[in-house]
């Protein structure tokens, strides 16, 4: 699969870098504490001691603010978007291919660095927010069968993908780290599909 293009950082505008950095620091903390949905631009602005309009000036939207605070070079919603049009019983393979297309692309060092930074900064909840509330949020409703199981399914998928990220790209366990990506997708896809559409408590 073709690696996704880097997301356009249209929200970055010239200005006081100290103010911008302060906003990002506050945003990162609030997103980690409260999650994406429960963190407002107004709350970030208030904690940073600036007007909400200034936050919009620097970052445009709350989603852009979040992505910049996580410091991921691609917009994950654009990576996952094509998967949303795939028949539900085929999503597992396409999801694996989409996610690995980022990890195996030139963006890999930045993705790994962002993950390391979040963990080193004692902000694992930021990773949870990133995966569950941003990356996979639109996929959950598609696999919410029986009703109420969509969140659990997304968390199971996230656990699998995070596990691979850590063992392959950070700990570099062999032979997993050197396994051809096509073989890795073949191994992972059935597990993801089972999490997405197989039996789960609910």
PDB file of C-alpha atoms in Angstrom:
ATOM      1  CA  UNK A   1       0.000   0.000   0.000  1.00  0.00           C
ATOM      2  CA  UNK A   2       1.253   3.465  -0.800  1.00  0.00           C
ATOM      3  CA  UNK A   3       2.416   5.369   2.242  1.00  0.00           C
ATOM      4  CA  UNK A   4       0.106   8.245   3.164  1.00  0.00           C
ATOM      5  CA  UNK A   5       1.182  11.749   2.444  1.00  0.00           C
ATOM      6  CA  UNK A   6       2.266  13.859   5.360  1.00  0.00           C
ATOM      7  CA  UNK A   7      -0.610  15.775   6.816  1.00  0.00           C
ATOM      8  CA  UNK A   8      -0.666  19.416   5.914  1.00  0.00           C
ATOM      9  CA  UNK A   9       0.175  21.545   8.885  1.00  0.00           C
ATOM     10  CA  UNK A  10      -1.938  24.393   7.661  1.00  0.00           C
ATOM     11  CA  UNK A  11      -2.640  25.390  11.243  1.00  0.00           C
ATOM     12  CA  UNK A  12       0.950  26.452  11.846  1.00  0.00           C
ATOM     13  CA  UNK A  13       1.283  30.164  11.357  1.00  0.00           C
ATOM     14  CA  UNK A  14       4.030  32.634  12.145  1.00  0.00           C
ATOM     15  CA  UNK A  15       3.877  34.073  15.613  1.00  0.00           C
ATOM     16  CA  UNK A  16       5.325  33.994  19.088  1.00  0.00           C
ATOM     17  CA  UNK A  17       6.884  30.544  19.422  1.00  0.00           C
ATOM     18  CA  UNK A  18       6.946  30.749  23.226  1.00  0.00           C
ATOM     19  CA  UNK A  19       3.181  31.268  23.257  1.00  0.00           C
ATOM     20  CA  UNK A  20       2.645  28.470  20.759  1.00  0.00           C
ATOM     21  CA  UNK A  21       4.830  26.119  22.770  1.00  0.00           C
ATOM     22  CA  UNK A  22       2.969  26.995  25.969  1.00  0.00           C
ATOM     23  CA  UNK A  23      -0.352  26.228  24.291  1.00  0.00           C
ATOM     24  CA  UNK A  24       0.974  22.866  23.085  1.00  0.00           C
ATOM     25  CA  UNK A  25       2.292  21.968  26.530  1.00  0.00           C
ATOM     26  CA  UNK A  26      -1.038  22.774  28.157  1.00  0.00           C
ATOM     27  CA  UNK A  27      -2.997  20.999  25.421  1.00  0.00           C
ATOM     28  CA  UNK A  28      -0.885  17.862  25.743  1.00  0.00           C
ATOM     29  CA  UNK A  29      -1.511  17.804  29.501  1.00  0.00           C
ATOM     30  CA  UNK A  30      -5.272  18.361  29.213  1.00  0.00           C
ATOM     31  CA  UNK A  31      -5.716  15.835  26.407  1.00  0.00           C
ATOM     32  CA  UNK A  32      -3.816  13.274  28.489  1.00  0.00           C
ATOM     33  CA  UNK A  33      -5.915  13.996  31.592  1.00  0.00           C
ATOM     34  CA  UNK A  34      -9.365  14.410  30.052  1.00  0.00           C
ATOM     35  CA  UNK A  35      -9.294  12.835  26.614  1.00  0.00           C
ATOM     36  CA  UNK A  36     -10.070  14.429  23.269  1.00  0.00           C
ATOM     37  CA  UNK A  37     -13.831  14.885  23.579  1.00  0.00           C
ATOM     38  CA  UNK A  38     -13.733  16.379  27.085  1.00  0.00           C
ATOM     39  CA  UNK A  39     -10.977  18.876  26.298  1.00  0.00           C
ATOM     40  CA  UNK A  40     -12.147  22.112  24.726  1.00  0.00           C
ATOM     41  CA  UNK A  41     -10.167  24.801  22.956  1.00  0.00           C
ATOM     42  CA  UNK A  42     -11.534  27.237  25.506  1.00  0.00           C
ATOM     43  CA  UNK A  43     -10.137  25.138  28.373  1.00  0.00           C
ATOM     44  CA  UNK A  44      -6.733  24.968  26.711  1.00  0.00           C
ATOM     45  CA  UNK A  45      -6.738  28.718  26.154  1.00  0.00           C
ATOM     46  CA  UNK A  46      -7.740  29.416  29.754  1.00  0.00           C
ATOM     47  CA  UNK A  47      -4.991  27.184  31.158  1.00  0.00           C
ATOM     48  CA  UNK A  48      -2.427  28.688  28.793  1.00  0.00           C
ATOM     49  CA  UNK A  49      -3.483  32.229  29.704  1.00  0.00           C
ATOM     50  CA  UNK A  50      -4.420  33.208  26.149  1.00  0.00           C
ATOM     51  CA  UNK A  51      -7.581  33.966  24.210  1.00  0.00           C
ATOM     52  CA  UNK A  52      -9.301  31.041  22.469  1.00  0.00           C
ATOM     53  CA  UNK A  53      -9.036  32.949  19.197  1.00  0.00           C
ATOM     54  CA  UNK A  54      -5.250  32.762  19.478  1.00  0.00           C
ATOM     55  CA  UNK A  55      -5.395  28.970  19.787  1.00  0.00           C
ATOM     56  CA  UNK A  56      -7.458  28.848  16.596  1.00  0.00           C
ATOM     57  CA  UNK A  57      -4.998  31.247  14.987  1.00  0.00           C
ATOM     58  CA  UNK A  58      -2.073  28.924  15.611  1.00  0.00           C
ATOM     59  CA  UNK A  59      -3.781  25.550  15.114  1.00  0.00           C
ATOM     60  CA  UNK A  60      -7.059  26.037  13.299  1.00  0.00           C
ATOM     61  CA  UNK A  61      -9.145  23.234  14.825  1.00  0.00           C
ATOM     62  CA  UNK A  62      -9.141  21.192  18.004  1.00  0.00           C
ATOM     63  CA  UNK A  63      -8.211  18.103  15.992  1.00  0.00           C
ATOM     64  CA  UNK A  64      -5.180  19.904  14.543  1.00  0.00           C
ATOM     65  CA  UNK A  65      -4.224  21.057  18.033  1.00  0.00           C
ATOM     66  CA  UNK A  66      -4.392  17.483  19.273  1.00  0.00           C
ATOM     67  CA  UNK A  67      -2.351  16.107  16.378  1.00  0.00           C
ATOM     68  CA  UNK A  68       0.289  18.786  16.890  1.00  0.00           C
ATOM     69  CA  UNK A  69       0.413  18.080  20.624  1.00  0.00           C
ATOM     70  CA  UNK A  70       0.991  14.377  19.910  1.00  0.00           C
ATOM     71  CA  UNK A  71       3.458  15.380  17.172  1.00  0.00           C
ATOM     72  CA  UNK A  72       2.431  12.745  14.629  1.00  0.00           C
ATOM     73  CA  UNK A  73       3.429  13.699  11.054  1.00  0.00           C
ATOM     74  CA  UNK A  74       0.315  12.228   9.414  1.00  0.00           C
ATOM     75  CA  UNK A  75      -3.373  12.629  10.099  1.00  0.00           C
ATOM     76  CA  UNK A  76      -4.517   9.163  11.239  1.00  0.00           C
ATOM     77  CA  UNK A  77      -8.096   9.826  10.215  1.00  0.00           C
ATOM     78  CA  UNK A  78      -6.907  10.135   6.613  1.00  0.00           C
ATOM     79  CA  UNK A  79      -5.051   6.833   6.947  1.00  0.00           C
ATOM     80  CA  UNK A  80      -8.107   5.032   8.322  1.00  0.00           C
ATOM     81  CA  UNK A  81     -10.691   6.733   6.090  1.00  0.00           C
ATOM     82  CA  UNK A  82     -10.418   4.251   3.167  1.00  0.00           C
ATOM     83  CA  UNK A  83     -10.933   1.358   5.590  1.00  0.00           C
ATOM     84  CA  UNK A  84     -14.365   2.701   6.540  1.00  0.00           C
ATOM     85  CA  UNK A  85     -15.653   1.867   3.062  1.00  0.00           C
ATOM     86  CA  UNK A  86     -14.475  -1.754   3.193  1.00  0.00           C
ATOM     87  CA  UNK A  87     -17.033  -4.531   3.891  1.00  0.00           C
ATOM     88  CA  UNK A  88     -17.011  -5.250   7.610  1.00  0.00           C
ATOM     89  CA  UNK A  89     -15.838  -8.849   7.202  1.00  0.00           C
ATOM     90  CA  UNK A  90     -12.712  -7.630   5.373  1.00  0.00           C
ATOM     91  CA  UNK A  91     -11.749  -4.722   7.622  1.00  0.00           C
ATOM     92  CA  UNK A  92      -9.084  -6.576   9.636  1.00  0.00           C
ATOM     93  CA  UNK A  93      -6.644  -6.987   6.750  1.00  0.00           C
ATOM     94  CA  UNK A  94      -7.193  -3.524   5.322  1.00  0.00           C
ATOM     95  CA  UNK A  95      -6.800  -1.946   8.763  1.00  0.00           C
ATOM     96  CA  UNK A  96      -3.499  -3.739   9.310  1.00  0.00           C
ATOM     97  CA  UNK A  97      -2.257  -2.640   5.887  1.00  0.00           C
ATOM     98  CA  UNK A  98      -3.293   0.965   6.533  1.00  0.00           C
ATOM     99  CA  UNK A  99      -1.595   1.180   9.924  1.00  0.00           C
ATOM    100  CA  UNK A 100       1.582  -0.556   8.801  1.00  0.00           C
ATOM    101  CA  UNK A 101       1.737   1.737   5.771  1.00  0.00           C
ATOM    102  CA  UNK A 102       2.578   4.517   8.246  1.00  0.00           C
ATOM    103  CA  UNK A 103       4.963   2.498  10.403  1.00  0.00           C
ATOM    104  CA  UNK A 104       6.841   1.251   7.354  1.00  0.00           C
ATOM    105  CA  UNK A 105       6.963   4.669   5.674  1.00  0.00           C
ATOM    106  CA  UNK A 106       9.525   7.478   6.021  1.00  0.00           C
ATOM    107  CA  UNK A 107       7.303   8.730   8.892  1.00  0.00           C
ATOM    108  CA  UNK A 108       8.315   5.753  11.039  1.00  0.00           C
ATOM    109  CA  UNK A 109      10.985   7.583  13.113  1.00  0.00           C
ATOM    110  CA  UNK A 110       8.531  10.354  14.009  1.00  0.00           C
ATOM    111  CA  UNK A 111       5.773   7.881  14.938  1.00  0.00           C
ATOM    112  CA  UNK A 112       8.131   5.890  17.152  1.00  0.00           C
ATOM    113  CA  UNK A 113       9.528   9.084  18.686  1.00  0.00           C
ATOM    114  CA  UNK A 114       6.038  10.346  19.511  1.00  0.00           C
ATOM    115  CA  UNK A 115       5.192   7.038  21.179  1.00  0.00           C
ATOM    116  CA  UNK A 116       8.427   7.067  23.175  1.00  0.00           C
ATOM    117  CA  UNK A 117       7.828  10.666  24.217  1.00  0.00           C
ATOM    118  CA  UNK A 118       4.341   9.956  25.489  1.00  0.00           C
ATOM    119  CA  UNK A 119       5.523   6.955  27.493  1.00  0.00           C
ATOM    120  CA  UNK A 120       8.617   8.709  28.861  1.00  0.00           C
ATOM    121  CA  UNK A 121       6.478  11.665  29.884  1.00  0.00           C
ATOM    122  CA  UNK A 122       4.192   9.408  31.929  1.00  0.00           C
ATOM    123  CA  UNK A 123       1.332  10.186  29.552  1.00  0.00           C
ATOM    124  CA  UNK A 124       0.089   6.764  28.407  1.00  0.00           C
ATOM    125  CA  UNK A 125      -3.445   8.156  28.512  1.00  0.00           C
ATOM    126  CA  UNK A 126      -2.423  10.401  25.615  1.00  0.00           C
ATOM    127  CA  UNK A 127      -1.767   7.273  23.571  1.00  0.00           C
ATOM    128  CA  UNK A 128      -5.121   5.849  24.628  1.00  0.00           C
ATOM    129  CA  UNK A 129      -6.846   9.052  23.587  1.00  0.00           C
ATOM    130  CA  UNK A 130      -4.974   9.100  20.294  1.00  0.00           C
ATOM    131  CA  UNK A 131      -5.937   5.538  19.393  1.00  0.00           C
ATOM    132  CA  UNK A 132      -9.443   5.149  20.777  1.00  0.00           C
ATOM    133  CA  UNK A 133     -10.860   8.673  20.484  1.00  0.00           C
ATOM    134  CA  UNK A 134      -9.156   9.783  17.273  1.00  0.00           C
ATOM    135  CA  UNK A 135      -7.735   6.939  15.164  1.00  0.00           C
ATOM    136  CA  UNK A 136     -10.426   4.317  15.644  1.00  0.00           C
ATOM    137  CA  UNK A 137     -13.441   6.365  16.723  1.00  0.00           C
ATOM    138  CA  UNK A 138     -15.220   6.227  13.346  1.00  0.00           C
ATOM    139  CA  UNK A 139     -14.654   2.483  13.007  1.00  0.00           C
ATOM    140  CA  UNK A 140     -16.269   1.617  16.346  1.00  0.00           C
ATOM    141  CA  UNK A 141     -19.890   2.240  15.276  1.00  0.00           C
ATOM    142  CA  UNK A 142     -19.419  -0.044  12.269  1.00  0.00           C
ATOM    143  CA  UNK A 143     -18.563  -3.037  14.452  1.00  0.00           C
ATOM    144  CA  UNK A 144     -20.866  -2.282  17.378  1.00  0.00           C
ATOM    145  CA  UNK A 145     -22.621  -5.641  17.212  1.00  0.00           C
ATOM    146  CA  UNK A 146     -24.087  -6.630  19.546  1.00  0.00           C
ATOM    147  CA  UNK A 147     -24.767  -3.023  20.595  1.00  0.00           C
ATOM    148  CA  UNK A 148     -22.393  -1.751  23.242  1.00  0.00           C
ATOM    149  CA  UNK A 149     -19.392  -3.865  22.178  1.00  0.00           C
ATOM    150  CA  UNK A 150     -17.841  -1.355  19.757  1.00  0.00           C
ATOM    151  CA  UNK A 151     -15.663   0.311  22.389  1.00  0.00           C
ATOM    152  CA  UNK A 152     -14.331  -3.026  23.658  1.00  0.00           C
ATOM    153  CA  UNK A 153     -13.596  -4.126  20.108  1.00  0.00           C
ATOM    154  CA  UNK A 154     -11.648  -0.946  19.425  1.00  0.00           C
ATOM    155  CA  UNK A 155      -9.675  -1.351  22.643  1.00  0.00           C
ATOM    156  CA  UNK A 156      -8.784  -4.934  21.709  1.00  0.00           C
ATOM    157  CA  UNK A 157      -7.633  -3.754  18.274  1.00  0.00           C
ATOM    158  CA  UNK A 158      -5.603  -0.979  19.892  1.00  0.00           C
ATOM    159  CA  UNK A 159      -3.961  -3.465  22.266  1.00  0.00           C
ATOM    160  CA  UNK A 160      -2.854  -5.591  19.332  1.00  0.00           C
ATOM    161  CA  UNK A 161      -1.488  -2.687  17.325  1.00  0.00           C
ATOM    162  CA  UNK A 162       0.319  -1.093  20.281  1.00  0.00           C
ATOM    163  CA  UNK A 163       1.849  -4.466  21.128  1.00  0.00           C
ATOM    164  CA  UNK A 164       3.242  -4.791  17.620  1.00  0.00           C
ATOM    165  CA  UNK A 165       4.491  -1.197  17.665  1.00  0.00           C
ATOM    166  CA  UNK A 166       6.426  -1.813  20.868  1.00  0.00           C
ATOM    167  CA  UNK A 167       7.850  -5.246  20.083  1.00  0.00           C
ATOM    168  CA  UNK A 168       8.707  -4.639  16.411  1.00  0.00           C
ATOM    169  CA  UNK A 169       9.715  -0.989  16.280  1.00  0.00           C
ATOM    170  CA  UNK A 170      10.908  -0.080  19.785  1.00  0.00           C
ATOM    171  CA  UNK A 171      12.155  -3.279  21.463  1.00  0.00           C
ATOM    172  CA  UNK A 172      13.024  -4.723  18.030  1.00  0.00           C
ATOM    173  CA  UNK A 173      12.429  -8.332  18.960  1.00  0.00           C
ATOM    174  CA  UNK A 174      13.782 -10.725  16.345  1.00  0.00           C
ATOM    175  CA  UNK A 175      12.592 -12.307  14.154  1.00  0.00           C
ATOM    176  CA  UNK A 176       9.483 -10.114  14.470  1.00  0.00           C
ATOM    177  CA  UNK A 177      11.407  -6.914  13.717  1.00  0.00           C
ATOM    178  CA  UNK A 178      12.656  -8.312  10.410  1.00  0.00           C
ATOM    179  CA  UNK A 179       9.504 -10.141   9.357  1.00  0.00           C
ATOM    180  CA  UNK A 180       8.392  -8.975   5.883  1.00  0.00           C
ATOM    181  CA  UNK A 181       5.404  -6.682   6.219  1.00  0.00           C
ATOM    182  CA  UNK A 182       3.281  -8.904   3.974  1.00  0.00           C
ATOM    183  CA  UNK A 183       3.854 -11.839   6.325  1.00  0.00           C
ATOM    184  CA  UNK A 184       3.136  -9.693   9.362  1.00  0.00           C
ATOM    185  CA  UNK A 185      -0.182  -8.580   7.869  1.00  0.00           C
ATOM    186  CA  UNK A 186      -1.058 -12.225   7.157  1.00  0.00           C
ATOM    187  CA  UNK A 187      -0.441 -13.069  10.822  1.00  0.00           C
ATOM    188  CA  UNK A 188      -2.127 -10.050  12.377  1.00  0.00           C
ATOM    189  CA  UNK A 189      -5.166  -9.602  10.114  1.00  0.00           C
ATOM    190  CA  UNK A 190      -7.163 -12.637  11.336  1.00  0.00           C
ATOM    191  CA  UNK A 191      -6.705 -11.554  14.954  1.00  0.00           C
ATOM    192  CA  UNK A 192      -7.863  -8.029  14.183  1.00  0.00           C
ATOM    193  CA  UNK A 193     -10.847  -9.381  12.279  1.00  0.00           C
ATOM    194  CA  UNK A 194     -11.788 -11.620  15.201  1.00  0.00           C
ATOM    195  CA  UNK A 195     -11.657  -8.644  17.540  1.00  0.00           C
ATOM    196  CA  UNK A 196     -13.787  -6.604  15.123  1.00  0.00           C
ATOM    197  CA  UNK A 197     -16.507  -9.101  14.295  1.00  0.00           C
ATOM    198  CA  UNK A 198     -15.985 -12.220  16.435  1.00  0.00           C
ATOM    199  CA  UNK A 199     -17.697 -13.051  19.719  1.00  0.00           C
ATOM    200  CA  UNK A 200     -16.879 -10.750  22.642  1.00  0.00           C
ATOM    201  CA  UNK A 201     -18.511 -10.229  26.029  1.00  0.00           C
ATOM    202  CA  UNK A 202     -21.366  -7.773  25.795  1.00  0.00           C
TER     203      UNK A 202
END
